[in-house]
CSV table of C-alpha atoms and ligand atoms in Angstrom, one decimal:
chain,number,residue,atom,x,y,z
A,17,MET,CA,61.2,-79.3,1.0
A,18,ASN,CA,62.3,-75.7,0.8
A,19,LYS,CA,60.3,-73.2,-1.2
A,20,ILE,CA,61.6,-72.5,-4.7
A,21,LYS,CA,63.4,-69.1,-5.0
A,22,TYR,CA,61.4,-66.9,-7.4
A,23,GLN,CA,64.5,-65.1,-8.7
A,24,THR,CA,66.4,-65.0,-12.0
A,25,PRO,CA,70.0,-66.2,-11.9
A,26,THR,CA,72.6,-63.4,-11.0
A,27,GLY,CA,73.1,-60.9,-13.8
A,28,MET,CA,70.1,-62.1,-15.8
A,29,HIS,CA,66.7,-60.5,-16.0
A,30,ASP,CA,63.1,-60.9,-17.3
A,31,VAL,CA,62.0,-58.7,-20.1
A,32,PHE,CA,58.3,-57.9,-20.4
A,33,GLY,CA,55.7,-55.1,-20.7
A,34,LYS,CA,57.2,-51.6,-21.3
A,35,GLU,CA,60.7,-53.0,-21.2
A,36,GLN,CA,59.9,-55.5,-24.0
A,37,VAL,CA,58.6,-52.6,-26.1
A,38,PHE,CA,62.1,-51.0,-25.9
A,39,TYR,CA,63.8,-54.3,-27.0
A,40,ASP,CA,61.2,-54.7,-29.9
A,41,LYS,CA,61.8,-51.1,-31.1
A,42,VAL,CA,65.6,-51.5,-31.1
A,43,GLU,CA,65.3,-54.7,-33.0
A,44,GLU,CA,62.9,-53.1,-35.5
A,45,THR,CA,65.3,-50.2,-36.1
A,46,ALA,CA,68.1,-52.7,-36.8
A,47,LYS,CA,65.9,-54.7,-39.1
A,48,LYS,CA,65.0,-51.7,-41.2
A,49,LEU,CA,68.7,-50.8,-41.6
A,50,ALA,CA,69.6,-54.4,-42.4
A,51,GLU,CA,67.0,-54.4,-45.2
A,52,PHE,CA,68.3,-51.1,-46.6
A,53,TYR,CA,71.9,-52.3,-46.7
A,54,ALA,CA,70.9,-55.7,-47.9
A,55,PHE,CA,72.0,-57.8,-44.9
A,56,GLN,CA,70.5,-61.2,-44.5
A,57,ARG,CA,69.5,-62.3,-41.0
A,58,ILE,CA,71.3,-65.2,-39.4
A,59,THR,CA,70.4,-67.1,-36.3
A,60,THR,CA,73.1,-69.4,-35.0
A,61,PRO,CA,72.7,-71.8,-32.0
A,62,ILE,CA,73.0,-70.5,-28.5
A,63,LEU,CA,75.6,-73.3,-27.8
A,64,GLU,CA,78.9,-73.7,-29.7
A,65,ASP,CA,81.9,-75.8,-29.3
A,66,GLN,CA,84.3,-74.4,-26.7
A,67,GLU,CA,87.2,-74.7,-29.1
A,68,LEU,CA,85.6,-72.1,-31.4
A,69,PHE,CA,86.0,-69.3,-28.9
A,70,ILE,CA,89.3,-70.4,-27.5
A,71,ARG,CA,90.9,-70.2,-30.9
A,72,SER,CA,89.1,-67.1,-32.2
A,73,VAL,CA,88.6,-64.8,-29.2
A,74,GLY,CA,91.9,-66.0,-27.9
A,75,GLU,CA,93.3,-67.8,-24.8
A,76,GLY,CA,94.7,-64.8,-22.9
A,77,THR,CA,91.4,-62.8,-23.2
A,78,ASP,CA,89.0,-62.1,-20.3
A,79,ILE,CA,86.2,-63.8,-22.2
A,80,VAL,CA,88.0,-67.1,-22.6
A,81,GLU,CA,89.9,-67.0,-19.3
A,82,LYS,CA,87.1,-65.9,-17.0
A,83,GLU,CA,83.7,-65.3,-18.6
A,84,MET,CA,82.6,-68.4,-20.5
A,85,PHE,CA,79.6,-70.5,-19.3
A,86,THR,CA,80.9,-74.0,-20.1
A,87,LEU,CA,78.9,-77.2,-19.9
A,88,LYS,CA,79.8,-80.8,-20.5
A,89,THR,CA,77.1,-82.8,-22.4
A,90,LYS,CA,76.4,-86.5,-21.6
A,91,GLY,CA,78.5,-87.3,-24.6
A,92,LYS,CA,81.4,-85.4,-22.9
A,93,ASP,CA,81.4,-82.6,-25.5
A,94,LEU,CA,82.5,-79.2,-24.1
A,95,LEU,CA,80.0,-76.6,-25.2
A,96,VAL,CA,79.7,-72.9,-24.2
A,97,LEU,CA,76.8,-70.5,-24.1
A,98,ARG,CA,78.0,-68.1,-26.9
A,99,PRO,CA,79.8,-65.1,-25.4
A,100,GLU,CA,79.9,-63.2,-28.7
A,101,GLY,CA,78.6,-63.5,-32.3
A,102,THR,CA,81.5,-63.0,-34.8
A,103,ALA,CA,83.1,-66.4,-34.3
A,104,PRO,CA,79.7,-68.3,-34.7
A,105,VAL,CA,78.9,-66.3,-37.8
A,106,PHE,CA,82.3,-67.1,-39.2
A,107,ARG,CA,81.8,-70.8,-38.4
A,108,ALA,CA,78.4,-70.7,-40.1
A,109,TYR,CA,79.9,-69.0,-43.2
A,110,ILE,CA,82.4,-71.9,-43.6
A,111,GLU,CA,80.1,-74.7,-42.6
A,112,ASN,CA,77.4,-73.6,-45.1
A,113,GLY,CA,79.8,-73.0,-48.0
A,114,MET,CA,79.1,-69.3,-48.2
A,115,GLN,CA,82.5,-68.8,-49.9
A,116,SER,CA,80.7,-69.7,-53.1
A,117,PHE,CA,78.2,-66.8,-52.6
A,118,SER,CA,78.8,-63.4,-54.0
A,119,GLN,CA,81.3,-61.7,-51.7
A,120,PRO,CA,81.1,-60.1,-49.2
A,121,VAL,CA,78.3,-62.0,-47.5
A,122,LYS,CA,76.4,-59.5,-45.4
A,123,LEU,CA,74.9,-61.1,-42.3
A,124,TRP,CA,73.2,-59.5,-39.3
A,125,TYR,CA,72.0,-61.0,-36.0
A,126,TYR,CA,70.0,-60.2,-32.9
A,127,GLY,CA,69.9,-62.4,-29.9
A,128,PRO,CA,71.1,-63.3,-26.3
A,129,PHE,CA,74.8,-63.7,-25.4
A,130,PHE,CA,76.4,-64.8,-22.1
A,131,ARG,CA,79.4,-63.8,-20.2
A,132,TYR,CA,80.2,-64.7,-16.6
A,133,GLU,CA,81.1,-61.2,-15.5
A,134,ARG,CA,80.6,-59.3,-12.2
A,135,PRO,CA,77.2,-57.7,-12.7
A,136,GLN,CA,77.1,-53.9,-12.6
A,137,ALA,CA,75.6,-51.0,-14.6
A,138,GLY,CA,75.6,-52.0,-18.3
A,139,ARG,CA,77.2,-55.4,-17.6
A,140,TYR,CA,75.1,-58.5,-17.4
A,141,ARG,CA,75.6,-62.2,-17.6
A,142,GLN,CA,72.9,-62.6,-20.2
A,143,PHE,CA,72.6,-59.6,-22.6
A,144,TRP,CA,71.4,-59.0,-26.1
A,145,GLN,CA,73.5,-57.9,-29.0
A,146,ILE,CA,72.7,-56.7,-32.5
A,147,GLY,CA,75.6,-57.5,-34.9
A,148,PHE,CA,76.4,-56.8,-38.5
A,149,GLU,CA,79.2,-58.6,-40.3
A,150,PHE,CA,80.7,-58.3,-43.8
A,151,VAL,CA,82.4,-61.6,-44.5
A,152,GLY,CA,84.7,-62.3,-47.4
A,153,ASP,CA,86.1,-58.9,-48.5
A,154,LYS,CA,89.1,-57.0,-47.4
A,155,ALA,CA,88.3,-53.6,-49.0
A,156,PRO,CA,88.6,-50.7,-46.5
A,157,VAL,CA,85.4,-49.3,-47.8
A,158,TYR,CA,83.6,-52.0,-45.8
A,159,ASP,CA,85.3,-50.9,-42.6
A,160,ALA,CA,83.9,-47.5,-43.2
A,161,GLN,CA,80.5,-48.8,-44.1
A,162,THR,CA,80.5,-50.9,-40.9
A,163,ILE,CA,81.1,-47.8,-38.8
A,164,LEU,CA,78.5,-45.9,-40.8
A,165,ILE,CA,75.8,-48.5,-40.2
A,166,ALA,CA,76.6,-48.6,-36.4
A,167,HIS,CA,76.5,-44.8,-36.4
A,168,ASN,CA,73.2,-44.7,-38.3
A,169,LEU,CA,71.6,-47.3,-36.1
A,170,LEU,CA,72.3,-45.2,-33.0
A,171,LYS,CA,71.1,-42.1,-34.9
A,172,ASP,CA,67.9,-43.8,-36.0
A,173,ILE,CA,67.3,-44.8,-32.4
A,174,GLY,CA,67.5,-41.1,-31.5
A,175,PHE,CA,71.0,-40.5,-30.1
A,176,LYS,CA,73.0,-37.4,-30.8
A,177,ASN,CA,76.6,-36.6,-30.2
A,178,ILE,CA,77.8,-40.1,-30.9
A,179,VAL,CA,81.6,-40.5,-30.5
A,180,VAL,CA,83.5,-43.0,-32.7
A,181,SER,CA,86.9,-43.9,-31.4
A,182,ILE,CA,89.1,-45.6,-34.0
A,183,ASN,CA,92.6,-47.1,-34.2
A,184,SER,CA,94.5,-49.5,-36.4
A,185,ILE,CA,96.3,-52.4,-34.8
A,186,GLY,CA,97.9,-53.5,-38.1
A,187,CYS,CA,98.5,-57.0,-39.2
A,188,GLU,CA,100.5,-59.8,-37.4
A,189,GLU,CA,103.7,-58.5,-39.1
A,190,CYS,CA,103.5,-54.9,-38.0
A,191,ARG,CA,102.4,-56.0,-34.5
A,192,LYS,CA,105.6,-58.0,-34.0
A,193,ASP,CA,107.7,-54.8,-34.2
A,194,TYR,CA,105.3,-52.9,-32.1
A,195,LYS,CA,105.1,-55.5,-29.4
A,196,LYS,CA,108.9,-55.4,-29.2
A,197,ALA,CA,108.9,-51.6,-28.8
A,198,LEU,CA,106.2,-51.7,-26.2
A,199,ASN,CA,108.0,-54.4,-24.3
A,200,SER,CA,111.2,-52.4,-24.1
A,201,PHE,CA,109.2,-49.3,-23.1
A,202,LEU,CA,107.6,-51.2,-20.2
A,203,LYS,CA,110.8,-53.0,-19.2
A,204,ASN,CA,111.8,-50.5,-16.4
A,205,LYS,CA,108.2,-49.6,-15.5
A,206,LYS,CA,106.9,-52.9,-14.2
A,207,ASP,CA,106.6,-51.5,-10.7
A,208,LEU,CA,104.5,-48.6,-11.9
A,209,ILE,CA,101.7,-50.7,-13.5
A,210,CYS,CA,98.9,-52.7,-11.9
A,211,ALA,CA,99.2,-56.4,-11.1
A,212,ASP,CA,96.8,-57.3,-14.0
A,213,CYS,CA,99.0,-55.4,-16.4
A,214,LYS,CA,102.1,-57.2,-15.2
A,215,LYS,CA,100.4,-60.4,-16.2
A,216,ARG,CA,99.1,-58.9,-19.5
A,217,ALA,CA,102.7,-57.7,-20.3
A,218,GLU,CA,103.8,-61.4,-20.1
A,219,LYS,CA,100.8,-63.0,-21.9
A,220,ASN,CA,99.3,-60.5,-24.3
A,221,ILE,CA,101.1,-57.2,-24.1
A,222,LEU,CA,98.7,-55.2,-26.3
A,223,ARG,CA,96.0,-55.6,-23.7
A,224,VAL,CA,98.1,-53.4,-21.3
A,225,LEU,CA,97.0,-50.5,-23.6
A,226,ASP,CA,93.4,-50.6,-22.7
A,227,CYS,CA,93.8,-50.9,-19.0
A,228,LYS,CA,91.4,-48.4,-17.3
A,229,ASN,CA,93.6,-48.0,-14.1
A,230,PRO,CA,94.7,-44.3,-14.0
A,231,LYS,CA,98.1,-45.3,-12.8
A,232,CYS,CA,98.7,-47.5,-15.9
A,233,GLN,CA,97.1,-44.9,-18.2
A,234,GLN,CA,99.6,-42.3,-16.8
A,235,VAL,CA,102.5,-44.6,-17.6
A,236,LEU,CA,101.1,-45.4,-21.0
A,237,SER,CA,100.6,-41.8,-22.1
A,238,GLU,CA,104.3,-41.9,-23.1
A,239,ALA,CA,104.2,-45.3,-24.7
A,240,PRO,CA,105.0,-45.8,-28.4
A,241,GLN,CA,101.9,-45.7,-30.7
A,242,ILE,CA,101.0,-48.6,-32.9
A,243,VAL,CA,100.1,-46.4,-35.9
A,244,ASP,CA,103.8,-45.4,-36.1
A,245,TYR,CA,104.6,-49.1,-36.7
A,246,LEU,CA,102.1,-50.0,-39.4
A,247,CYS,CA,103.4,-51.6,-42.6
A,248,PRO,CA,102.7,-49.8,-45.9
A,249,GLU,CA,99.6,-51.9,-46.7
A,250,CYS,CA,98.1,-51.5,-43.2
A,251,LYS,CA,98.9,-47.7,-43.3
A,252,ASP,CA,97.2,-47.3,-46.7
A,253,HIS,CA,94.2,-49.3,-45.5
A,254,PHE,CA,93.7,-47.1,-42.5
A,255,LYS,CA,94.2,-43.9,-44.5
A,256,HIS,CA,91.4,-45.1,-46.8
A,257,VAL,CA,89.0,-45.9,-44.0
A,258,LEU,CA,89.5,-42.4,-42.5
A,259,GLU,CA,89.0,-40.8,-45.8
A,260,TYR,CA,85.8,-42.6,-46.4
A,261,LEU,CA,84.5,-41.7,-43.0
A,262,GLU,CA,85.3,-38.0,-43.7
A,263,GLU,CA,83.5,-38.3,-47.0
A,264,VAL,CA,80.2,-39.4,-45.2
A,265,SER,CA,80.9,-36.9,-42.4
A,266,ILE,CA,81.2,-39.4,-39.6
A,267,PRO,CA,83.1,-37.6,-36.8
A,268,TYR,CA,85.8,-39.8,-35.3
A,269,ARG,CA,88.5,-39.6,-32.6
A,270,LEU,CA,91.8,-41.3,-33.2
A,271,ASP,CA,92.6,-43.4,-30.1
A,272,PRO,CA,96.1,-44.8,-30.3
A,273,PHE,CA,95.5,-47.1,-27.3
A,274,LEU,CA,92.3,-48.7,-28.5
A,275,VAL,CA,93.0,-52.4,-29.0
A,276,ARG,CA,89.7,-54.2,-28.0
A,277,GLY,CA,89.5,-57.3,-25.8
A,278,LEU,CA,89.3,-60.0,-28.4
A,279,ASP,CA,92.3,-61.5,-30.2
A,280,TYR,CA,90.8,-61.9,-33.7
A,281,TYR,CA,91.2,-58.3,-34.7
A,282,SER,CA,93.6,-56.9,-37.3
A,283,LYS,CA,93.9,-53.4,-38.9
A,284,THR,CA,90.8,-51.3,-38.0
A,285,VAL,CA,89.3,-51.4,-34.5
A,286,PHE,CA,86.7,-49.1,-33.2
A,287,GLU,CA,84.2,-48.4,-30.4
A,288,ILE,CA,81.2,-46.1,-30.2
A,289,GLY,CA,80.0,-44.4,-27.1
A,290,PHE,CA,79.4,-41.1,-25.4
A,291,SER,CA,81.7,-39.4,-23.0
A,292,GLU,CA,79.5,-36.6,-21.8
A,293,THR,CA,78.8,-37.6,-18.3
A,294,ASP,CA,80.1,-40.2,-15.8
A,295,LYS,CA,76.8,-42.0,-15.8
A,296,GLU,CA,77.1,-42.6,-19.5
A,297,GLU,CA,80.7,-43.5,-19.3
A,298,ALA,CA,80.0,-46.0,-16.5
A,299,LEU,CA,77.8,-48.0,-18.9
A,300,GLY,CA,80.8,-48.7,-21.1
A,301,SER,CA,80.9,-48.6,-24.9
A,302,LEU,CA,77.6,-49.0,-26.8
A,303,ALA,CA,79.2,-50.8,-29.8
A,304,GLY,CA,82.5,-52.3,-30.7
A,305,GLY,CA,84.0,-53.9,-33.8
A,306,GLY,CA,86.7,-54.1,-36.3
A,307,ARG,CA,88.4,-56.1,-39.0
A,308,TYR,CA,89.2,-59.7,-38.4
A,309,ASP,CA,91.2,-60.8,-41.4
A,310,SER,CA,93.3,-63.4,-39.4
A,311,LEU,CA,90.3,-65.1,-37.8
A,312,GLY,CA,90.2,-67.7,-40.6
A,313,LYS,CA,93.9,-68.5,-40.0
A,314,ALA,CA,93.3,-68.8,-36.2
A,315,LEU,CA,90.5,-71.3,-36.9
A,316,LYS,CA,92.8,-73.2,-39.3
A,317,SER,CA,90.7,-72.6,-42.4
A,318,ASP,CA,91.2,-70.4,-45.5
A,319,ASP,CA,92.3,-66.8,-45.2
A,320,ILE,CA,88.9,-65.1,-45.2
A,321,PRO,CA,88.7,-61.4,-44.4
A,322,GLY,CA,85.9,-59.8,-42.6
A,323,VAL,CA,84.7,-56.7,-40.7
A,324,GLY,CA,81.8,-56.0,-38.4
A,325,PHE,CA,80.4,-54.6,-35.2
A,326,SER,CA,78.0,-55.5,-32.5
A,327,MET,CA,76.0,-53.4,-30.1
A,328,GLY,CA,74.7,-54.1,-26.6
A,329,VAL,CA,70.9,-53.7,-26.4
A,330,GLU,CA,70.8,-53.3,-22.6
A,331,ARG,CA,73.2,-50.4,-22.8
A,332,ILE,CA,71.3,-48.8,-25.6
A,333,ILE,CA,68.1,-49.0,-23.6
A,334,ALA,CA,69.7,-47.7,-20.4
A,335,LEU,CA,71.0,-44.7,-22.4
A,336,MET,CA,67.7,-44.1,-24.0
A,337,LYS,CA,66.2,-43.9,-20.6
A,338,LEU,CA,69.0,-41.7,-19.3
A,339,LYS,CA,68.6,-39.3,-22.2
A,340,ASN,CA,64.8,-39.5,-22.2
A,341,ILE,CA,64.6,-40.8,-25.7
A,342,LYS,CA,61.1,-42.1,-26.3
A,343,TYR,CA,59.8,-43.9,-29.3
A,344,LYS,CA,56.7,-42.4,-30.7
A,345,GLU,CA,54.0,-45.0,-30.3
A,346,LYS,CA,51.9,-45.2,-33.3
A,347,LYS,CA,48.4,-45.5,-31.8
A,348,LYS,CA,46.7,-48.4,-33.5
A,349,GLU,CA,42.9,-48.0,-34.1
A,350,SER,CA,41.4,-50.7,-32.0
A,351,ILE,CA,38.0,-51.8,-30.9
A,352,PHE,CA,36.7,-53.6,-27.7
A,353,ILE,CA,34.0,-56.3,-27.7
A,354,VAL,CA,31.7,-56.7,-24.7
A,355,GLN,CA,29.5,-59.7,-24.2
A,356,VAL,CA,26.8,-60.7,-21.6
A,357,GLY,CA,25.7,-64.3,-21.3
A,358,GLU,CA,26.9,-67.6,-22.6
A,359,LEU,CA,25.3,-67.4,-26.1
A,360,ALA,CA,26.8,-63.9,-26.6
A,361,ARG,CA,30.2,-65.3,-25.5
A,362,LYS,CA,30.0,-67.9,-28.3
A,363,LYS,CA,29.1,-65.3,-30.9
A,364,THR,CA,31.9,-63.0,-29.6
A,365,LEU,CA,34.4,-65.8,-30.0
A,366,LYS,CA,33.4,-66.1,-33.7
A,367,ILE,CA,33.3,-62.3,-34.3
A,368,ILE,CA,36.8,-61.9,-32.9
A,369,GLU,CA,38.1,-64.4,-35.6
A,370,GLU,CA,36.2,-62.6,-38.4
A,371,LEU,CA,37.8,-59.3,-37.3
A,372,ARG,CA,41.2,-60.8,-37.0
A,373,SER,CA,41.0,-62.2,-40.5
A,374,GLN,CA,40.4,-58.7,-41.7
A,375,LYS,CA,43.4,-57.4,-39.7
A,376,ILE,CA,41.2,-55.3,-37.3
A,377,ASN,CA,42.6,-55.1,-33.8
A,378,VAL,CA,40.2,-56.2,-31.2
A,379,SER,CA,40.5,-56.4,-27.4
A,380,GLU,CA,38.2,-58.2,-25.0
A,381,ALA,CA,37.7,-59.6,-21.5
A,382,ILE,CA,35.9,-62.7,-22.7
A,383,SER,CA,35.8,-64.6,-19.4
A,384,LYS,CA,34.1,-61.7,-17.6
A,385,GLU,CA,30.3,-61.6,-16.9
A,386,SER,CA,29.9,-58.0,-15.7
A,387,MET,CA,29.3,-55.4,-18.4
A,388,LYS,CA,30.5,-52.7,-16.1
A,389,LEU,CA,33.8,-54.4,-15.6
A,390,GLN,CA,34.3,-54.9,-19.3
A,391,LEU,CA,33.5,-51.3,-20.1
A,392,THR,CA,36.0,-50.1,-17.5
A,393,LYS,CA,38.7,-52.1,-19.2
A,394,ALA,CA,37.8,-50.6,-22.6
A,395,ASN,CA,38.0,-47.2,-20.9
A,396,LYS,CA,41.4,-48.0,-19.5
A,397,LEU,CA,42.7,-49.0,-22.9
A,398,ALA,CA,41.3,-45.7,-24.3
A,399,ILE,CA,39.4,-47.5,-27.0
A,400,ASN,CA,36.9,-45.5,-28.9
A,401,ILE,CA,34.7,-48.1,-30.5
A,402,VAL,CA,33.0,-50.7,-28.4
A,403,LEU,CA,30.8,-53.6,-29.7
A,404,ILE,CA,28.2,-54.9,-27.2
A,405,ILE,CA,26.5,-58.2,-27.6
A,406,GLY,CA,23.9,-58.6,-24.8
A,407,GLN,CA,21.4,-61.5,-24.4
A,408,ARG,CA,18.9,-59.8,-26.7
A,409,GLU,CA,21.5,-59.1,-29.4
A,410,ALA,CA,22.8,-62.7,-29.2
A,411,LEU,CA,19.3,-64.0,-29.8
A,412,ASN,CA,18.4,-61.7,-32.8
A,413,ASN,CA,21.9,-61.8,-34.3
A,414,THR,CA,22.7,-58.1,-33.9
A,415,VAL,CA,25.5,-56.0,-32.3
A,416,ILE,CA,25.4,-52.6,-30.7
A,417,ILE,CA,28.3,-50.4,-31.9
A,418,LYS,CA,29.0,-47.6,-29.4
A,419,ASN,CA,31.2,-44.6,-29.9
A,420,MET,CA,32.7,-44.0,-26.5
A,421,GLU,CA,33.6,-40.4,-27.2
A,422,THR,CA,30.2,-39.2,-28.4
A,423,GLY,CA,28.1,-41.8,-26.6
A,424,LYS,CA,26.2,-42.4,-29.9
A,425,GLN,CA,25.2,-46.0,-30.5
A,426,SER,CA,23.7,-48.0,-33.4
A,427,ILE,CA,22.5,-51.5,-33.9
A,428,VAL,CA,23.8,-53.5,-36.9
A,429,GLU,CA,23.3,-57.1,-38.1
A,430,GLN,CA,26.1,-59.5,-37.0
A,431,GLU,CA,26.8,-60.5,-40.6
A,432,ASN,CA,27.5,-56.9,-41.5
A,433,ILE,CA,29.9,-56.3,-38.6
A,434,VAL,CA,33.2,-56.2,-40.6
A,435,LYS,CA,31.7,-53.8,-43.1
A,436,GLU,CA,30.3,-51.5,-40.5
A,437,ILE,CA,33.6,-51.4,-38.5
A,438,LYS,CA,35.6,-50.7,-41.6
A,439,LYS,CA,33.3,-47.7,-42.3
A,440,ARG,CA,34.1,-46.3,-38.8
A,441,ILE,CA,37.8,-46.9,-38.5
A,442,LYS,CA,38.9,-46.2,-42.1
B,6,HAM,P1,82.4,-56.7,-27.6
B,6,HAM,O1,83.0,-55.3,-27.5
B,6,HAM,O2,82.9,-57.7,-26.7
B,6,HAM,O3,82.5,-57.1,-29.1
B,6,HAM,O4,80.8,-56.5,-27.4
B,6,HAM,C1,80.1,-55.6,-28.1
B,6,HAM,C2,79.0,-54.8,-27.3
B,6,HAM,O5,78.3,-55.8,-26.5
B,6,HAM,C3,79.7,-53.9,-26.3
B,6,HAM,O6,80.0,-52.7,-26.8
B,6,HAM,C4,78.5,-53.8,-25.3
B,6,HAM,O7,77.6,-52.8,-25.7
B,6,HAM,C5,77.9,-55.2,-25.3
B,6,HAM,N1,78.3,-56.0,-24.2
B,6,HAM,C6,79.4,-56.7,-24.0
B,6,HAM,N2,79.4,-57.4,-22.9
B,6,HAM,C7,78.3,-57.0,-22.2
B,6,HAM,C8,77.7,-57.4,-21.0
B,6,HAM,N3,78.3,-58.2,-20.1
B,6,HAM,N4,76.5,-56.8,-20.6
B,6,HAM,C9,75.9,-56.0,-21.5
B,6,HAM,N5,76.4,-55.7,-22.7
B,6,HAM,C10,77.5,-56.2,-23.1
B,6,HAM,C11,82.0,-58.2,-29.6
B,6,HAM,O8,81.3,-59.0,-29.0
B,6,HAM,C12,82.4,-58.5,-31.1
B,6,HAM,N6,81.8,-59.7,-31.5
B,6,HAM,C13,82.1,-57.3,-31.9
B,6,HAM,C14,82.4,-57.5,-33.4
B,6,HAM,C15,81.5,-57.9,-34.3
B,6,HAM,N7,83.5,-57.4,-33.9
B,6,HAM,C16,83.5,-57.7,-35.2
B,6,HAM,N8,82.2,-58.0,-35.5
């Protein structure tokens, strides 16, 4: 039999140690913001029905065409590892009768998502997203608040010079006219655009707009702009969103060619990133989102408006490292407990529990025999207060408390240990 390969699947990675601390801190920052803005956390299953994404994200999109991890159950159901979070949240909203709650329902999530992409910087097959969704309200003030929350999240993490790119892609009605205009613009230019765009022009013409190929971008610089085709309602909505953003001093850049790669959007769409250096740009956008008022219709349920964003945690962490953003570690006061001999080990096991019940952090190396080895570990952890239970102390129910900085030590009764420690750590 061949040896097993000790390797994660392509595009996936283990998270532990210092890396895990980054993930935890990003999650913590999101959690604090969610509490402030009164968002409830939601956790949906990792697997969802394939149909949910085909209908919502859309058939002609990269996600549905190339990037879904699909599996067939023994019962022959087609399930996919969720590639994004908006459609599952929307499904959960309907399934759990959240229409009867006070609207909008504000939900946030943090978890792993999966896309079968070619792995490269900032692009993985399993990645983590933080998402915030306002479901059930069409007021433009929520579009602005969505962008504000995404902006604040990045600011609280420590980023500066955040760039918000924003556009409106209107509703289905205004898009009809715009698609016609774009189609006639591209009619004589098919030879000038890339092969992918030729296909996009047939299937989903708006997607031509966000092609990154410089040749296509050159052609498109002259293309008609969707904002000039917005109906009065969509125009008014967009105007309000921009006014609200100005009111809260969120700097934005109008990007007439921003359309986003998912079909469920209407009206406002936006992305957040940096465009300072190539390295930053190579990571792609940090966050993306927008309004999805026609998602309900695509899923054949009621017309339920919504707006939200999500943010890629790997990209955030990569940029934190690139920009040397460090979280200030709050040093927790901790103690270390050293034991010598079997009786001392038993007593130590009990003392650890007593300290834990009083929320006092305690580290140990309880399987070790050598006092020297245990003290070395305490030193490495830079712990100032060390408790020592040797054979003598175990027999007469005492503990030595040693201050590693001053070298001063005192002997106390085991039953008074919690009280004595509390005096020392305050
Ligand atoms: P999205 O733009 O597809 O939008 O993804 C949002 C963010 O997820 C991206 O800006 C990026 O940071 C991260 N991301 C996407 N793909 C990968 C990948 N392969 N590896 C690492 N990070 C990645 C959505 O998913 C929408 N659900 C956003 C939304 C929420 N719209 C409304 N509400």
